[in-house]
Each structure stands twice: as structure tokens, then as C-alpha cells.
Amino acid sequence: MDHHVHRNARLGPSVLNFDGWYYRWRKQYGGMGTDQLKELKRLQKENERLRKAVSDLTLDKLILSEAAKGNF
């Protein structure tokens, strides 16, 4: 333990930040295989695309609603 503290003090705070990031990443994704990570990435991209589509449609609906009321 003492050696670990000394190593971190010598290497500086950037290593401590990396250590925290690495362990968070490992906890979240560590048990996934390559295929699972690819599928996760694909689903994240699809989710982003669908969110944008919903946002665009919501805006279109708002514009049409205002135009129908004569407020546009």
C-alpha cells in the first residue's frame, strides 16, 4: 500500500484521474465481449438517430399547430 501511495504521488494527479476512469470503464464494460460492445455501440447510434427524429417531428408538430391557430 505504501508503495502505491508513493507511486501515485510521484506520477501526479493525471494518473489518479486515469485510474478512476479506467476502473469506472472496466466496471461498466469489462464483462462484455467484442460482439456485445459492437452491438451496444450500434444501439447507441440508433437511439441517437431516433431521438433526433422524435425531436424533429415534435418541432414540426408545434409549427403546424401554431400555423393552424394562425399564430405563425
XYZ file of C-alpha atoms in Angstrom:
72
model
C 0.000 0.000 0.000
C 2.789 2.428 0.899
C 4.463 1.808 -2.459
C 1.143 2.521 -4.248
C 0.761 5.865 -2.441
C 4.360 6.799 -3.255
C 3.914 5.824 -6.929
C 0.781 7.981 -7.240
C 2.467 10.946 -5.549
C 5.401 10.652 -7.923
C 3.289 10.282 -11.077
C 0.882 13.086 -10.227
C -2.869 13.681 -10.356
C -3.301 12.828 -14.052
C -2.549 9.177 -13.279
C -5.050 9.219 -10.435
C -7.704 10.553 -12.819
C -6.859 7.866 -15.357
C -7.062 5.171 -12.671
C -10.562 6.343 -11.711
C -11.668 6.489 -15.332
C -10.259 3.048 -16.077
C -11.962 1.371 -13.137
C -15.315 3.017 -13.968
C -14.970 1.899 -17.588
C -13.962 -1.608 -16.543
C -16.910 -1.890 -14.155
C -19.358 -0.819 -16.872
C -17.922 -2.617 -19.909
C -15.392 -5.116 -18.548
C -17.586 -8.194 -18.812
C -18.648 -7.533 -22.403
C -17.160 -9.277 -25.373
C -16.277 -7.599 -28.658
C -19.596 -8.516 -30.266
C -21.534 -7.144 -27.302
C -19.600 -3.870 -27.404
C -20.265 -3.523 -31.144
C -23.973 -4.153 -30.559
C -24.011 -1.609 -27.720
C -22.384 1.000 -29.978
C -24.867 0.232 -32.773
C -27.798 0.585 -30.385
C -26.436 3.856 -29.011
C -26.174 5.272 -32.545
C -29.690 4.091 -33.386
C -31.008 5.594 -30.155
C -29.356 8.918 -31.003
C -30.876 8.845 -34.502
C -34.347 8.056 -33.145
C -34.131 10.800 -30.508
C -33.276 13.303 -33.237
C -36.189 12.075 -35.362
C -38.602 12.477 -32.435
C -37.216 15.939 -31.744
C -37.659 16.968 -35.384
C -41.202 15.590 -35.509
C -42.110 17.324 -32.255
C -40.861 20.623 -33.656
C -42.784 20.048 -36.909
C -45.945 19.326 -34.921
C -45.509 22.504 -32.882
C -45.019 24.594 -36.033
C -48.079 23.058 -37.703
C -50.145 23.532 -34.562
C -49.187 27.207 -34.354
C -49.853 27.661 -38.089
C -53.301 26.084 -37.737
C -54.120 28.553 -34.962
C -52.957 31.435 -37.131
C -50.105 32.301 -34.779
C -47.344 31.593 -37.242
